[in-house]
CSV table of C-alpha atoms in Angstrom, one decimal:
chain,number,residue,atom,x,y,z
A,97,MET,CA,256.7,44.0,-126.5
A,98,ALA,CA,253.4,44.2,-124.8
A,99,SER,CA,253.6,42.8,-121.3
A,100,HIS,CA,251.7,39.6,-120.5
A,101,ARG,CA,252.7,39.4,-116.9
A,102,LYS,CA,251.5,41.1,-113.8
A,103,SER,CA,254.1,43.3,-112.2
A,104,ARG,CA,255.5,41.8,-109.0
A,105,PRO,CA,256.7,44.3,-106.4
A,106,SER,CA,259.9,43.6,-104.6
A,107,GLY,CA,260.1,43.2,-100.8
A,108,THR,CA,258.4,41.0,-98.3
A,109,ARG,CA,255.9,38.5,-99.8
A,110,ALA,CA,252.9,36.7,-98.4
A,111,ALA,CA,253.0,33.4,-96.5
A,112,GLY,CA,254.5,30.7,-98.6
A,113,ILE,CA,256.6,33.1,-100.7
A,114,ARG,CA,260.3,33.6,-100.0
A,115,THR,CA,262.1,36.9,-100.4
A,116,PRO,CA,265.2,36.5,-102.4
A,117,ALA,CA,268.3,37.5,-100.6
A,118,LEU,CA,270.5,37.8,-103.7
A,119,ALA,CA,269.9,38.8,-107.3
A,120,THR,CA,268.4,35.7,-108.9
A,121,ALA,CA,270.6,35.7,-112.0
A,122,ALA,CA,273.8,35.3,-109.9
A,123,LEU,CA,272.5,32.9,-107.2
A,124,THR,CA,274.0,29.7,-108.5
A,125,SER,CA,277.3,31.4,-109.3
A,126,MET,CA,277.5,32.9,-105.9
A,127,ALA,CA,277.2,29.4,-104.4
A,128,LEU,CA,280.0,28.3,-106.6
A,129,PHE,CA,282.2,31.1,-105.4
A,130,SER,CA,281.6,30.1,-101.8
A,131,GLN,CA,282.3,26.4,-102.5
A,132,THR,CA,285.7,26.6,-104.0
A,133,ALA,CA,289.0,28.3,-103.2
A,134,GLU,CA,290.0,28.4,-106.8
A,135,ALA,CA,287.8,31.3,-107.8
A,136,ALA,CA,290.5,33.8,-108.6
A,137,PRO,CA,290.6,35.1,-112.2
A,138,SER,CA,293.2,33.4,-114.3
A,139,SER,CA,296.4,35.3,-114.9
A,140,ASP,CA,296.1,35.0,-118.7
A,141,GLY,CA,293.1,37.2,-118.9
A,142,LYS,CA,290.7,34.4,-119.6
A,143,PRO,CA,287.6,34.2,-117.5
A,144,SER,CA,287.8,31.8,-114.5
A,145,LEU,CA,285.7,28.6,-114.4
A,146,GLU,CA,283.4,30.3,-111.9
A,147,GLU,CA,283.0,33.3,-114.2
A,148,VAL,CA,282.1,31.0,-117.1
A,149,GLU,CA,279.6,29.1,-114.9
A,150,LYS,CA,278.1,32.4,-113.8
A,151,LYS,CA,277.6,33.6,-117.3
A,152,VAL,CA,276.2,30.2,-118.5
A,153,ASP,CA,273.8,30.1,-115.6
A,154,ALA,CA,272.6,33.6,-116.3
A,155,LEU,CA,272.2,32.7,-120.0
A,156,TYR,CA,270.1,29.6,-119.2
A,157,ARG,CA,268.0,31.7,-116.8
A,158,GLN,CA,267.4,34.3,-119.5
A,159,ALA,CA,266.6,31.6,-122.1
A,160,GLU,CA,264.0,30.1,-119.7
A,161,SER,CA,262.4,33.4,-119.1
A,162,ALA,CA,262.3,34.1,-122.8
A,163,THR,CA,260.8,30.6,-123.3
A,164,GLU,CA,257.9,31.5,-121.0
A,165,LYS,CA,257.4,34.7,-123.0
A,166,TYR,CA,257.4,32.6,-126.2
A,167,ASN,CA,254.8,30.2,-124.7
A,168,ALA,CA,252.6,33.2,-123.7
A,169,ALA,CA,252.9,34.7,-127.2
A,170,LYS,CA,252.2,31.4,-128.8
A,171,GLU,CA,249.0,31.0,-126.7
A,172,ARG,CA,247.9,34.5,-127.7
A,173,THR,CA,248.6,33.9,-131.4
A,174,GLY,CA,246.4,30.8,-131.4
A,175,SER,CA,243.4,32.5,-129.8
A,176,GLN,CA,243.8,35.7,-131.9
A,177,ARG,CA,244.0,33.7,-135.1
A,178,LYS,CA,240.7,32.0,-134.2
A,179,GLN,CA,239.1,35.3,-133.5
A,180,VAL,CA,240.4,36.8,-136.8
A,181,ASP,CA,239.1,33.8,-138.7
A,182,THR,CA,235.7,34.1,-137.1
A,183,LEU,CA,235.5,37.9,-137.9
A,184,LEU,CA,236.6,37.4,-141.5
A,185,ASP,CA,233.9,34.7,-142.0
A,186,ASP,CA,231.3,37.1,-140.5
A,187,VAL,CA,232.5,39.9,-142.7
A,188,ALA,CA,232.2,37.7,-145.8
A,189,ARG,CA,228.6,36.7,-144.9
A,190,ARG,CA,227.6,40.3,-144.2
A,191,THR,CA,229.2,41.5,-147.5
A,192,ASP,CA,227.2,38.9,-149.3
A,193,ARG,CA,224.0,40.1,-147.7
A,194,LEU,CA,225.0,43.7,-148.5
A,195,ASN,CA,225.5,42.9,-152.1
A,196,LYS,CA,222.1,41.2,-152.3
A,197,ALA,CA,220.5,44.3,-150.7
A,198,ARG,CA,222.2,46.5,-153.2
A,199,GLU,CA,221.0,44.3,-156.1
A,200,GLU,CA,217.4,44.6,-154.8
A,201,LEU,CA,217.6,48.4,-154.7
A,202,GLY,CA,219.0,48.3,-158.2
A,203,SER,CA,216.1,46.2,-159.4
A,204,PHE,CA,213.7,48.8,-157.9
A,205,ALA,CA,215.4,51.6,-159.7
A,206,ALA,CA,215.4,49.7,-163.0
A,207,ALA,CA,211.7,48.8,-162.7
A,208,GLN,CA,210.8,52.5,-162.0
A,209,TYR,CA,213.0,53.6,-164.9
A,210,ARG,CA,211.2,51.3,-167.3
A,211,THR,CA,207.8,52.6,-166.1
A,212,GLY,CA,209.0,56.2,-166.3
A,213,ALA,CA,208.5,56.8,-162.6
A,214,SER,CA,210.4,59.6,-160.9
A,215,VAL,CA,213.1,57.9,-158.7
A,216,PRO,CA,216.0,59.1,-156.7
A,217,ASP,CA,219.4,59.0,-158.3
A,218,THR,CA,220.2,55.3,-157.5
A,219,ALA,CA,223.8,55.6,-158.6
A,220,THR,CA,224.3,58.6,-156.3
A,221,PHE,CA,222.7,56.6,-153.5
A,222,LEU,CA,224.9,53.5,-154.0
A,223,LEU,CA,228.0,55.6,-153.9
A,224,ALA,CA,227.0,57.9,-151.1
A,225,ASP,CA,228.9,57.9,-147.8
A,226,SER,CA,225.7,58.1,-145.9
A,227,PRO,CA,222.8,56.4,-147.7
A,228,GLN,CA,220.5,57.0,-144.8
A,229,GLY,CA,221.1,60.7,-144.9
A,230,TYR,CA,220.4,60.6,-148.7
A,231,PHE,CA,217.0,59.0,-148.1
A,232,ASP,CA,216.1,61.1,-145.1
A,233,GLN,CA,214.9,63.8,-147.4
A,234,ASP,CA,211.1,63.8,-147.3
A,235,GLN,CA,210.7,64.4,-151.0
A,236,LEU,CA,212.8,61.3,-151.8
A,237,MET,CA,211.4,59.0,-149.2
A,238,SER,CA,207.9,59.9,-150.2
A,239,ARG,CA,208.4,58.4,-153.6
A,240,LEU,CA,209.3,54.9,-152.3
A,241,THR,CA,206.9,52.1,-151.7
A,242,ALA,CA,206.8,50.3,-148.3
A,243,ARG,CA,208.8,47.4,-149.8
A,244,GLN,CA,211.4,49.8,-151.2
A,245,LYS,CA,211.7,51.6,-147.9
A,246,GLY,CA,212.2,48.2,-146.2
A,247,ALA,CA,215.0,47.4,-148.7
A,248,VAL,CA,216.6,50.7,-148.0
A,249,ASP,CA,216.5,50.1,-144.2
A,250,ASP,CA,218.0,46.6,-144.7
A,251,TYR,CA,220.7,48.0,-146.8
A,252,VAL,CA,221.7,50.8,-144.4
A,253,THR,CA,221.6,48.4,-141.4
A,254,GLU,CA,223.7,45.8,-143.1
A,255,GLN,CA,226.2,48.4,-144.4
A,256,SER,CA,226.7,49.8,-140.9
A,257,ALA,CA,227.1,46.4,-139.4
A,258,THR,CA,229.5,45.3,-142.1
A,259,MET,CA,231.7,48.4,-141.7
A,260,LYS,CA,231.9,47.8,-137.9
A,261,LYS,CA,232.9,44.1,-138.4
A,262,ARG,CA,235.5,45.1,-141.0
A,263,GLN,CA,237.0,47.6,-138.5
A,264,GLU,CA,237.0,45.0,-135.8
A,265,ALA,CA,238.7,42.5,-138.1
A,266,THR,CA,241.3,45.0,-139.0
A,267,ARG,CA,242.1,45.7,-135.3
A,268,SER,CA,242.3,42.0,-134.6
A,269,LEU,CA,244.7,41.5,-137.6
A,270,GLU,CA,246.9,44.2,-136.3
A,271,SER,CA,246.9,42.7,-132.8
A,272,LEU,CA,247.8,39.3,-134.3
A,273,THR,CA,250.7,40.8,-136.2
A,274,GLU,CA,252.0,42.4,-133.0
A,275,THR,CA,251.8,39.0,-131.2
A,276,GLN,CA,253.5,37.2,-134.1
A,277,ASP,CA,256.3,39.8,-133.8
A,278,ASP,CA,256.5,39.1,-130.0
A,279,LEU,CA,256.7,35.4,-130.8
A,280,LYS,CA,259.6,35.9,-133.2
A,281,THR,CA,261.4,38.1,-130.8
A,282,ALA,CA,261.1,35.6,-127.9
A,283,LYS,CA,262.2,32.8,-130.2
A,284,THR,CA,265.3,34.7,-131.3
A,285,THR,CA,266.1,35.5,-127.7
A,286,VAL,CA,266.0,31.9,-126.6
A,287,GLN,CA,268.1,30.7,-129.5
A,288,THR,CA,270.7,33.5,-129.0
A,289,LYS,CA,271.0,32.8,-125.3
A,290,LEU,CA,271.4,29.1,-125.8
A,291,ALA,CA,273.9,29.5,-128.5
A,292,SER,CA,276.0,31.8,-126.3
A,293,ALA,CA,275.8,29.3,-123.4
A,294,ARG,CA,277.0,26.5,-125.6
A,295,GLU,CA,279.8,28.6,-127.0
A,296,LEU,CA,281.1,29.4,-123.5
A,297,LEU,CA,280.9,25.8,-122.4
A,298,SER,CA,282.7,24.7,-125.5
A,299,ARG,CA,285.8,26.6,-124.4
A,300,LEU,CA,286.2,24.6,-121.2
A,301,THR,CA,289.1,22.1,-121.1
A,302,ALA,CA,288.6,18.5,-119.9
A,303,ALA,CA,290.1,19.4,-116.5
A,304,GLU,CA,287.8,22.4,-116.1
A,305,LYS,CA,284.8,20.3,-117.0
A,306,ALA,CA,285.8,17.8,-114.4
A,307,ARG,CA,286.2,20.4,-111.7
A,308,LEU,CA,282.9,21.9,-112.7
A,309,ALA,CA,281.2,18.5,-112.3
A,310,ALA,CA,282.8,18.2,-108.8
A,311,ILE,CA,281.4,21.6,-107.8
A,312,GLU,CA,277.9,20.7,-109.1
A,313,LYS,CA,278.1,17.5,-107.1
A,314,GLN,CA,278.8,19.5,-104.0
A,315,GLN,CA,275.9,21.7,-104.7
A,316,GLN,CA,273.6,18.7,-105.2
A,317,GLU,CA,274.7,17.2,-101.9
A,318,ALA,CA,274.0,20.5,-100.1
A,319,ALA,CA,270.6,20.7,-101.7
A,320,ASP,CA,269.8,17.1,-100.7
A,321,ARG,CA,270.7,17.8,-97.1
A,322,LYS,CA,268.4,20.8,-97.1
A,323,ALA,CA,265.6,18.7,-98.6
A,324,ALA,CA,266.1,16.1,-95.9
A,325,GLU,CA,265.8,18.8,-93.2
A,326,LEU,CA,262.5,20.0,-94.8
A,327,ALA,CA,261.2,16.5,-94.9
A,328,LYS,CA,261.9,16.1,-91.1
A,329,GLN,CA,260.1,19.4,-90.4
A,330,GLN,CA,257.1,18.4,-92.5
A,331,ALA,CA,256.9,15.0,-90.8
A,332,ALA,CA,257.0,16.5,-87.4
A,333,ALA,CA,254.3,19.1,-88.3
A,334,ALA,CA,252.1,16.3,-89.7
A,335,ASP,CA,252.5,14.3,-86.4
A,336,ARG,CA,251.5,17.4,-84.4
A,337,ALA,CA,248.5,18.0,-86.5
A,338,THR,CA,247.3,14.4,-86.2
A,339,SER,CA,247.8,14.5,-82.4
A,340,SER,CA,245.9,17.8,-82.2
A,341,SER,CA,243.0,16.5,-84.3
A,342,THR,CA,242.7,13.3,-82.3
A,343,ALA,CA,242.7,15.2,-79.0
A,344,SER,CA,240.1,17.8,-80.0
A,345,GLY,CA,237.8,15.3,-81.8
A,346,SER,CA,236.6,18.2,-83.9
A,347,SER,CA,233.4,17.5,-86.0
A,348,SER,CA,234.9,19.5,-88.9
A,349,SER,CA,237.9,17.0,-89.2
A,350,GLY,CA,235.8,14.7,-91.4
A,351,THR,CA,235.2,17.4,-94.1
A,352,SER,CA,238.9,18.5,-93.9
A,353,SER,CA,240.1,14.9,-94.2
A,354,SER,CA,237.8,14.2,-97.2
A,355,SER,CA,239.1,17.3,-99.0
A,356,SER,CA,242.7,16.4,-98.3
A,357,SER,CA,242.0,12.9,-99.6
A,358,ALA,CA,240.5,14.1,-102.8
A,359,TYR,CA,243.5,16.3,-103.4
A,360,ALA,CA,245.9,13.5,-102.6
A,361,THR,CA,244.2,11.3,-105.2
A,362,LYS,CA,244.6,13.9,-107.9
A,363,ALA,CA,248.1,14.7,-106.9
A,364,ALA,CA,249.1,11.1,-107.0
A,365,LYS,CA,247.9,10.9,-110.7
A,366,ALA,CA,249.9,14.1,-111.5
A,367,ILE,CA,253.0,12.8,-109.9
A,368,ALA,CA,252.7,9.4,-111.5
A,369,PHE,CA,252.5,11.1,-114.9
A,370,ALA,CA,255.5,13.3,-114.2
A,371,ARG,CA,257.6,10.4,-113.0
A,372,ALA,CA,256.8,8.5,-116.2
A,373,GLN,CA,258.4,11.4,-118.1
A,374,ILE,CA,261.8,11.2,-116.3
A,375,GLY,CA,264.6,11.0,-118.8
A,376,LYS,CA,262.9,12.9,-121.5
A,377,PRO,CA,264.7,16.0,-122.7
A,378,TYR,CA,264.0,19.6,-121.9
A,379,VAL,CA,263.0,21.4,-125.1
A,380,TRP,CA,261.9,25.0,-124.9
A,381,GLY,CA,258.3,25.4,-125.9
A,382,ALA,CA,257.6,21.7,-125.7
A,383,THR,CA,254.5,20.2,-124.1
A,384,GLY,CA,255.1,16.5,-124.7
A,385,PRO,CA,254.9,13.7,-125.2
A,386,GLY,CA,258.5,13.3,-126.3
A,387,SER,CA,259.9,16.4,-124.6
A,388,TYR,CA,258.9,19.2,-122.3
A,389,ASP,CA,259.8,22.6,-120.9
A,390,CYS,CA,259.1,23.3,-117.2
A,391,SER,CA,255.6,24.6,-117.5
A,392,GLY,CA,254.7,22.2,-120.3
A,393,LEU,CA,255.5,19.3,-117.9
A,394,SER,CA,253.5,20.7,-115.0
A,395,GLN,CA,250.5,21.4,-117.3
A,396,ALA,CA,250.6,17.9,-118.8
A,397,ALA,CA,251.0,16.2,-115.4
A,398,TRP,CA,248.0,17.9,-113.9
A,399,LYS,CA,246.0,17.4,-117.1
A,400,ALA,CA,246.5,13.7,-116.5
A,401,ALA,CA,244.8,14.2,-113.1
A,402,GLY,CA,241.9,16.0,-114.7
A,403,VAL,CA,242.9,19.5,-113.8
A,404,SER,CA,243.4,22.1,-116.6
A,405,LEU,CA,246.3,24.5,-115.9
A,406,PRO,CA,247.3,27.6,-118.0
A,407,ARG,CA,250.3,27.2,-120.3
A,408,THR,CA,252.8,29.5,-118.7
A,409,THR,CA,254.4,29.8,-115.3
A,410,TYR,CA,253.2,33.4,-115.1
A,411,ASP,CA,249.6,32.1,-115.2
A,412,GLN,CA,250.1,28.8,-113.4
A,413,VAL,CA,251.3,30.7,-110.3
A,414,ASN,CA,247.8,32.2,-110.0
A,415,ALA,CA,245.9,29.0,-110.7
A,416,GLY,CA,245.5,27.8,-107.2
A,417,THR,CA,246.1,28.5,-103.5
A,418,THR,CA,249.4,29.8,-102.3
A,419,VAL,CA,250.6,27.8,-99.2
A,420,PRO,CA,253.7,28.1,-97.0
A,421,LEU,CA,256.7,26.1,-98.0
A,422,ALA,CA,256.6,24.2,-94.7
A,423,ASP,CA,253.1,23.0,-95.6
A,424,ALA,CA,253.9,21.9,-99.1
A,425,GLN,CA,252.2,18.6,-100.1
A,426,PRO,CA,253.0,16.2,-103.0
A,427,GLY,CA,251.5,17.6,-106.2
A,428,ASP,CA,251.9,21.2,-105.2
A,429,LEU,CA,253.7,23.4,-107.7
A,430,VAL,CA,257.0,25.1,-106.6
A,431,PHE,CA,257.8,28.3,-108.5
A,432,PHE,CA,261.3,29.8,-108.7
A,433,TYR,CA,262.9,33.2,-109.2
A,434,ASP,CA,261.5,36.7,-109.0
A,435,ASP,CA,260.2,36.5,-112.6
A,436,VAL,CA,258.4,33.2,-111.9
A,437,SER,CA,260.1,31.6,-114.9
A,438,HIS,CA,260.6,28.1,-113.6
A,439,VAL,CA,258.3,25.5,-111.9
A,440,GLY,CA,258.6,22.0,-110.5
A,441,ILE,CA,256.1,19.4,-109.2
A,442,TYR,CA,256.6,18.7,-105.5
A,443,ILE,CA,256.8,15.0,-104.6
A,444,GLY,CA,257.5,15.3,-100.9
A,445,ASN,CA,260.6,15.1,-98.7
A,446,GLY,CA,261.9,18.4,-100.2
A,447,MET,CA,262.1,16.9,-103.7
A,448,MET,CA,260.4,17.7,-107.0
A,449,ILE,CA,260.2,16.5,-110.6
A,450,HIS,CA,261.0,19.1,-113.2
A,451,ALA,CA,262.4,19.8,-116.6
A,452,PRO,CA,265.5,21.8,-115.5
A,453,LYS,CA,267.0,23.6,-118.5
A,454,PRO,CA,268.2,23.1,-122.1
A,455,GLY,CA,270.6,20.2,-122.4
A,456,ALA,CA,269.1,18.5,-119.3
A,457,TYR,CA,266.4,15.9,-118.9
A,458,VAL,CA,263.3,15.6,-116.8
A,459,ARG,CA,264.4,14.4,-113.4
A,460,GLU,CA,263.9,14.3,-109.6
A,461,GLU,CA,265.8,17.0,-107.8
A,462,SER,CA,265.9,18.9,-104.5
A,463,ILE,CA,263.8,22.1,-104.5
A,464,TYR,CA,266.9,23.7,-103.1
A,465,TYR,CA,268.9,23.0,-106.2
A,466,GLY,CA,269.8,26.7,-106.5
A,467,GLY,CA,269.5,27.6,-102.9
A,468,GLU,CA,266.4,28.4,-100.7
A,469,SER,CA,266.5,32.1,-101.8
A,470,ILE,CA,265.3,31.4,-105.3
A,471,ILE,CA,262.1,29.7,-104.2
A,472,HIS,CA,259.3,32.1,-105.1
A,473,SER,CA,256.2,30.4,-103.9
A,474,VAL,CA,254.3,27.1,-103.5
A,475,VAL,CA,250.8,26.8,-105.1
A,476,ARG,CA,248.2,24.1,-104.7
A,477,PRO,CA,246.4,23.8,-108.0
A,478,ALA,CA,243.3,21.8,-107.1
């Protein structure tokens, strides 16, 4: 499959981007291991609850990554299909003009035949690979009138242009076919991963499901505490910035304040839209209004604020200014994982609105839902 993403080197990232301390596919499961003393494998050879959760989490992550690939392929398919349609229409028009030019040359040949004039072998000309080369012979060109020479030039020019357009259309069709194959592959991958996750979860007993719910509650409480800490840090930083601005009386503060106010107005509209979607289901590839995937929600929310974002997380992460996590403002987009396969809309106080994963619903949640390590970057889109 042709890559549609920029390669992302590992290691230290720029300001506002966190370096994962653990392999992203196992982050949630590692947290689970540390939060329960009952993580030992079962004696009957069945995988433990934590092992099942680890596999399910990895499958959901892989499905979400495949969803973004599906979204990208779907976008390419749409644009390529329009390009192919345009090219084919152009080829049809040029072919029509080519046929008319050929008919005109044929009428010249017929007229000269009726008058007994010596003419080039028209049939040979019409079948020749290089009509221009055929007529470049002085003894043949000298027999043509100015009007006939013009008709020959028109024919040769139109034939060359038509052949080029046909070749371009063929290449575009081949590219479209490849993208359609990518689309099918990504769709199959999503469906396979989700089916595997559902199958694993179906094996859990009622007691195991209850214990899993308790573990998830512990995770949520820990994430909420972390979010509250960030909220306090951001509030303190805002107070210091206000005090510093008042003391300095900088003349540039008016421009900065105006820009900040304009962003806050747009962000409020985006957040209001996102909040109105809470409770709607996550559906991979969906852009609303009844359901969303993660990037579909962020795109729709900012569209409501008058800002056009690309379709996929891979492109959305580059559609703005990267800012430090500590400076995140409501409306900013928070991206997760090394492959940038998830996104949420920051609403302040360490919280976001996002479409989490298959089987879940749009909701408010701490940006630390999977640990601080999985936060990739924060981007201000407007």
